[in-house]
mmCIF file of C-alpha atoms in Angstrom:
data_model
loop_
_atom_site.group_PDB
_atom_site.id
_atom_site.type_symbol
_atom_site.label_atom_id
_atom_site.label_comp_id
_atom_site.label_asym_id
_atom_site.label_seq_id
_atom_site.Cartn_x
_atom_site.Cartn_y
_atom_site.Cartn_z
ATOM 1 C CA UNK A 170 -24.708 3.694 -33.668
ATOM 2 C CA UNK A 171 -24.191 6.894 -31.331
ATOM 3 C CA UNK A 172 -25.093 6.956 -27.482
ATOM 4 C CA UNK A 173 -28.369 8.461 -27.916
ATOM 5 C CA UNK A 174 -27.918 10.781 -24.392
ATOM 6 C CA UNK A 175 -24.465 11.906 -25.733
ATOM 7 C CA UNK A 176 -26.069 13.340 -28.917
ATOM 8 C CA UNK A 177 -28.978 14.881 -26.990
ATOM 9 C CA UNK A 178 -25.913 16.986 -25.132
ATOM 10 C CA UNK A 179 -24.124 17.729 -28.076
ATOM 11 C CA UNK A 180 -26.366 18.326 -30.426
ATOM 12 C CA UNK A 181 -25.736 21.519 -33.099
ATOM 13 C CA UNK A 182 -28.899 22.499 -35.339
ATOM 14 C CA UNK A 183 -28.997 24.203 -38.197
ATOM 15 C CA UNK A 184 -31.931 26.646 -39.416
ATOM 16 C CA UNK A 185 -32.190 27.599 -43.513
ATOM 17 C CA UNK A 186 -35.121 29.615 -44.346
ATOM 18 C CA UNK A 187 -37.199 31.106 -47.102
ATOM 19 C CA UNK A 188 -37.771 35.049 -46.607
ATOM 20 C CA UNK A 189 -40.833 35.630 -44.369
ATOM 21 C CA UNK A 190 -40.957 31.410 -43.281
ATOM 22 C CA UNK A 191 -39.980 32.780 -39.631
ATOM 23 C CA UNK A 192 -37.203 31.073 -39.629
ATOM 24 C CA UNK A 193 -35.228 33.344 -37.553
ATOM 25 C CA UNK A 194 -37.725 33.512 -34.993
ATOM 26 C CA UNK A 195 -37.243 29.557 -34.474
ATOM 27 C CA UNK A 196 -33.984 29.466 -34.417
ATOM 28 C CA UNK A 197 -33.751 32.024 -31.532
ATOM 29 C CA UNK A 198 -36.476 30.552 -29.696
ATOM 30 C CA UNK A 199 -35.351 26.930 -30.319
ATOM 31 C CA UNK A 200 -32.061 28.270 -28.656
ATOM 32 C CA UNK A 201 -33.552 29.622 -25.773
ATOM 33 C CA UNK A 202 -35.894 26.777 -24.966
ATOM 34 C CA UNK A 203 -32.512 24.428 -25.470
ATOM 35 C CA UNK A 204 -30.242 27.367 -23.243
ATOM 36 C CA UNK A 205 -27.458 26.890 -26.313
ATOM 37 C CA UNK A 206 -25.473 29.682 -27.847
ATOM 38 C CA UNK A 207 -27.592 31.402 -31.037
ATOM 39 C CA UNK A 208 -25.758 32.398 -33.809
ATOM 40 C CA UNK A 209 -27.213 34.211 -36.746
ATOM 41 C CA UNK A 210 -25.524 38.002 -37.414
ATOM 42 C CA UNK A 211 -23.630 36.732 -34.789
ATOM 43 C CA UNK A 212 -21.261 34.523 -36.824
ATOM 44 C CA UNK A 213 -20.616 37.729 -38.756
ATOM 45 C CA UNK A 214 -19.206 39.105 -36.036
ATOM 46 C CA UNK A 215 -17.030 36.164 -35.232
ATOM 47 C CA UNK A 216 -16.030 36.032 -38.744
ATOM 48 C CA UNK A 217 -14.649 39.477 -38.778
ATOM 49 C CA UNK A 218 -13.280 39.363 -35.647
ATOM 50 C CA UNK A 219 -10.858 36.084 -36.347
ATOM 51 C CA UNK A 220 -10.470 36.621 -40.207
ATOM 52 C CA UNK A 221 -9.680 40.327 -40.226
ATOM 53 C CA UNK A 222 -12.653 41.315 -42.809
ATOM 54 C CA UNK A 223 -15.161 43.998 -42.126
ATOM 55 C CA UNK A 224 -18.491 43.003 -41.338
ATOM 56 C CA UNK A 225 -19.881 45.190 -44.160
ATOM 57 C CA UNK A 226 -17.956 43.291 -46.297
ATOM 58 C CA UNK A 227 -18.869 39.989 -45.626
ATOM 59 C CA UNK A 228 -22.627 40.672 -45.279
ATOM 60 C CA UNK A 229 -23.152 42.006 -48.375
ATOM 61 C CA UNK A 230 -21.643 39.283 -50.427
ATOM 62 C CA UNK A 231 -24.510 37.261 -50.046
ATOM 63 C CA UNK A 232 -26.858 40.307 -51.681
ATOM 64 C CA UNK A 233 -24.551 40.442 -54.352
ATOM 65 C CA UNK A 234 -25.267 36.722 -55.328
ATOM 66 C CA UNK A 235 -29.053 38.420 -56.235
ATOM 67 C CA UNK A 236 -27.260 38.395 -59.945
ATOM 68 C CA UNK A 237 -26.099 34.508 -60.130
ATOM 69 C CA UNK A 238 -24.184 35.064 -63.375
ATOM 70 C CA UNK A 239 -22.083 37.883 -61.980
ATOM 71 C CA UNK A 240 -21.668 36.383 -58.812
ATOM 72 C CA UNK A 241 -20.020 33.699 -59.950
ATOM 73 C CA UNK A 242 -17.860 35.202 -62.281
ATOM 74 C CA UNK A 243 -16.682 37.835 -59.765
ATOM 75 C CA UNK A 244 -16.150 34.496 -57.466
ATOM 76 C CA UNK A 245 -13.857 32.897 -59.830
ATOM 77 C CA UNK A 246 -11.669 35.679 -60.621
ATOM 78 C CA UNK A 247 -8.722 35.040 -58.512
ATOM 79 C CA UNK A 248 -6.256 37.383 -57.765
ATOM 80 C CA UNK A 249 -3.144 36.121 -59.744
ATOM 81 C CA UNK A 250 -1.354 35.386 -56.417
ATOM 82 C CA UNK A 251 0.406 32.334 -55.003
ATOM 83 C CA UNK A 252 -1.610 30.220 -52.267
ATOM 84 C CA UNK A 253 -5.151 31.300 -50.314
ATOM 85 C CA UNK A 254 -4.295 34.813 -51.627
ATOM 86 C CA UNK A 255 -5.131 33.838 -54.807
ATOM 87 C CA UNK A 256 -9.062 33.244 -54.120
ATOM 88 C CA UNK A 257 -11.360 35.772 -54.896
ATOM 89 C CA UNK A 258 -12.714 38.146 -52.288
ATOM 90 C CA UNK A 259 -15.800 36.167 -52.574
ATOM 91 C CA UNK A 260 -14.236 32.858 -52.163
ATOM 92 C CA UNK A 261 -12.040 34.292 -48.920
ATOM 93 C CA UNK A 262 -15.390 35.344 -47.330
ATOM 94 C CA UNK A 263 -16.946 31.975 -47.603
ATOM 95 C CA UNK A 264 -13.538 30.306 -46.296
ATOM 96 C CA UNK A 265 -13.630 32.155 -43.202
ATOM 97 C CA UNK A 266 -17.238 31.181 -42.882
ATOM 98 C CA UNK A 267 -16.657 27.796 -43.181
ATOM 99 C CA UNK A 268 -13.857 27.739 -40.828
ATOM 100 C CA UNK A 269 -15.911 29.813 -38.397
ATOM 101 C CA UNK A 270 -19.100 27.580 -38.340
ATOM 102 C CA UNK A 271 -16.864 24.408 -38.035
ATOM 103 C CA UNK A 272 -15.261 26.183 -34.671
ATOM 104 C CA UNK A 273 -18.240 27.238 -33.854
ATOM 105 C CA UNK A 274 -19.848 23.778 -33.889
ATOM 106 C CA UNK A 275 -16.836 22.021 -32.426
ATOM 107 C CA UNK A 276 -17.586 24.672 -28.996
ATOM 108 C CA UNK A 277 -20.736 22.692 -28.047
ATOM 109 C CA UNK A 278 -24.260 22.731 -28.588
ATOM 110 C CA UNK A 279 -25.832 25.684 -30.605
ATOM 111 C CA UNK A 280 -28.385 26.926 -32.847
ATOM 112 C CA UNK A 281 -27.115 28.474 -36.098
ATOM 113 C CA UNK A 282 -28.951 30.289 -38.835
ATOM 114 C CA UNK A 283 -28.104 30.456 -42.481
ATOM 115 C CA UNK A 284 -24.684 30.907 -43.947
ATOM 116 C CA UNK A 285 -24.748 27.646 -45.399
ATOM 117 C CA UNK A 286 -24.418 25.812 -41.945
ATOM 118 C CA UNK A 287 -26.085 23.089 -43.156
ATOM 119 C CA UNK A 288 -23.265 21.969 -45.889
ATOM 120 C CA UNK A 289 -20.248 23.249 -43.605
ATOM 121 C CA UNK A 290 -21.577 20.617 -40.917
ATOM 122 C CA UNK A 291 -22.702 18.209 -43.003
ATOM 123 C CA UNK A 292 -20.386 15.579 -41.431
ATOM 124 C CA UNK A 293 -20.685 16.508 -37.803
ATOM 125 C CA UNK A 294 -22.118 14.031 -35.392
ATOM 126 C CA UNK A 295 -25.270 15.159 -33.774
ATOM 127 C CA UNK A 296 -25.777 17.922 -36.240
ATOM 128 C CA UNK A 297 -29.361 18.051 -37.185
ATOM 129 C CA UNK A 298 -30.428 20.636 -40.565
ATOM 130 C CA UNK A 299 -33.614 22.142 -40.797
ATOM 131 C CA UNK A 300 -35.174 23.790 -43.619
ATOM 132 C CA UNK A 301 -38.125 26.592 -43.041
ATOM 133 C CA UNK A 302 -40.695 27.109 -45.490
ATOM 134 C CA UNK A 303 -44.272 28.587 -46.341
ATOM 135 C CA UNK A 304 -46.747 29.282 -48.540
ATOM 136 C CA UNK A 305 -46.188 32.710 -49.989
ATOM 137 C CA UNK A 306 -49.495 34.635 -48.594
ATOM 138 C CA UNK A 307 -48.291 33.055 -45.059
ATOM 139 C CA UNK A 308 -44.684 34.557 -45.835
ATOM 140 C CA UNK A 309 -46.161 37.932 -47.405
ATOM 141 C CA UNK A 310 -48.275 38.209 -43.723
ATOM 142 C CA UNK A 311 -45.404 37.594 -41.396
ATOM 143 C CA UNK A 312 -43.392 39.698 -43.315
ATOM 144 C CA UNK A 313 -45.656 42.520 -43.283
ATOM 145 C CA UNK A 314 -46.825 41.803 -39.921
ATOM 146 C CA UNK A 315 -43.688 40.865 -37.968
ATOM 147 C CA UNK A 316 -40.924 42.102 -39.705
ATOM 148 C CA UNK A 317 -42.578 45.594 -40.811
ATOM 149 C CA UNK A 318 -41.676 44.988 -44.566
ATOM 150 C CA UNK A 319 -43.897 47.930 -46.555
ATOM 151 C CA UNK A 320 -46.621 46.086 -48.308
ATOM 152 C CA UNK A 321 -45.959 47.236 -51.766
ATOM 153 C CA UNK A 322 -42.052 46.125 -51.452
ATOM 154 C CA UNK A 323 -42.766 42.490 -49.771
ATOM 155 C CA UNK A 324 -43.136 40.629 -52.651
ATOM 156 C CA UNK A 325 -39.809 42.413 -54.389
ATOM 157 C CA UNK A 326 -38.093 41.773 -51.006
ATOM 158 C CA UNK A 327 -38.908 38.037 -50.639
ATOM 159 C CA UNK A 328 -38.020 37.260 -54.256
ATOM 160 C CA UNK A 329 -34.775 39.133 -54.229
ATOM 161 C CA UNK A 330 -33.530 37.619 -50.940
ATOM 162 C CA UNK A 331 -34.557 34.196 -51.813
ATOM 163 C CA UNK A 332 -32.727 34.256 -55.067
ATOM 164 C CA UNK A 333 -29.609 35.707 -53.635
ATOM 165 C CA UNK A 334 -29.496 32.743 -50.906
ATOM 166 C CA UNK A 335 -29.976 30.422 -53.753
ATOM 167 C CA UNK A 336 -27.426 31.388 -55.728
ATOM 168 C CA UNK A 337 -24.910 32.082 -52.860
ATOM 169 C CA UNK A 338 -25.809 28.731 -51.420
ATOM 170 C CA UNK A 339 -25.601 26.678 -55.098
ATOM 171 C CA UNK A 340 -21.964 28.384 -55.795
ATOM 172 C CA UNK A 341 -20.185 27.458 -52.675
ATOM 173 C CA UNK A 342 -21.708 23.946 -52.486
ATOM 174 C CA UNK A 343 -23.029 22.694 -55.482
ATOM 175 C CA UNK A 344 -26.282 21.632 -54.079
ATOM 176 C CA UNK A 345 -29.579 23.066 -54.759
ATOM 177 C CA UNK A 346 -30.976 25.491 -51.906
ATOM 178 C CA UNK A 347 -33.875 24.107 -50.175
ATOM 179 C CA UNK A 348 -33.935 20.512 -51.722
ATOM 180 C CA UNK A 349 -35.366 18.267 -48.930
ATOM 181 C CA UNK A 350 -32.331 15.646 -49.518
ATOM 182 C CA UNK A 351 -29.791 18.247 -47.882
ATOM 183 C CA UNK A 352 -32.003 18.798 -44.562
ATOM 184 C CA UNK A 353 -32.522 16.196 -41.876
ATOM 185 C CA UNK A 354 -36.589 17.820 -41.381
ATOM 186 C CA UNK A 355 -38.495 20.604 -43.694
ATOM 187 C CA UNK A 356 -41.349 22.186 -42.024
ATOM 188 C CA UNK A 357 -44.262 24.652 -43.485
ATOM 189 C CA UNK A 358 -44.319 27.032 -40.918
ATOM 190 C CA UNK A 359 -47.970 28.220 -42.268
ATOM 191 C CA UNK A 360 -49.676 25.431 -40.107
ATOM 192 C CA UNK A 361 -47.540 25.608 -36.775
ATOM 193 C CA UNK A 362 -47.291 28.230 -34.206
ATOM 194 C CA UNK A 363 -43.450 29.011 -33.861
ATOM 195 C CA UNK A 364 -43.512 27.106 -30.402
ATOM 196 C CA UNK A 365 -44.835 24.081 -31.800
ATOM 197 C CA UNK A 366 -42.024 24.231 -34.156
ATOM 198 C CA UNK A 367 -39.717 24.503 -31.709
ATOM 199 C CA UNK A 368 -40.977 21.481 -29.841
ATOM 200 C CA UNK A 369 -41.105 19.498 -32.473
ATOM 201 C CA UNK A 370 -37.634 20.148 -33.905
ATOM 202 C CA UNK A 371 -36.798 19.450 -30.238
ATOM 203 C CA UNK A 372 -38.576 16.142 -30.530
ATOM 204 C CA UNK A 373 -37.281 15.036 -33.564
ATOM 205 C CA UNK A 374 -33.988 15.499 -32.622
ATOM 206 C CA UNK A 375 -34.532 13.323 -29.759
ATOM 207 C CA UNK A 376 -35.863 10.685 -31.727
ATOM 208 C CA UNK A 377 -33.239 10.923 -34.099
ATOM 209 C CA UNK A 378 -31.231 7.942 -35.357
ATOM 210 C CA UNK A 379 -27.346 9.498 -34.594
ATOM 211 C CA UNK A 380 -25.035 7.879 -37.341
ATOM 212 C CA UNK A 381 -20.955 7.847 -36.452
ATOM 213 C CA UNK A 382 -19.583 10.185 -38.880
ATOM 214 C CA UNK A 383 -16.904 12.942 -38.652
ATOM 215 C CA UNK A 384 -16.252 16.262 -40.601
ATOM 216 C CA UNK A 385 -14.390 15.602 -43.826
#
């Protein structure tokens, strides 16, 4: 069993979320309260800087996954070259994302939102993987009032974004997005204030039984 004081010092928390659930807001507030680095869109900047791919190309890769069949087809089509160059662009984007997120986690405690971070860090000691969801009416209310999404577009946007996330996650991880077994903690954000959710996550990490595991 791992020393719990050491776990508190080194903890990395990943946040996966449904659109409109407030996961990004929760992640940012969590990082502020713990006084640790926060990574959301910042991950894209790191990937672009370290891989040479443009930020826009990487960001658009997940959006293309709205059509699961087409994304799978494009991702499976290699270049015919030897070695890493044989991979499709989508596969190379994900590999760059994989390497960057592992590097970020190795640098110390932090909060990482999205980007399949729960899967990428699945063997990391002290990692806590959280999934934030909510009932449809709660997500619509937040998306309209806090995100500024037009009311007549919110349902379609919610469906498209979550479909893209689910397809992208399924293709690259072989897992089902949002499946409870893939996370340490799943929270319905419609029944708690953001500050209370943040406190709940922190309390969970402080009580969590840590296991001796390593990145595989």
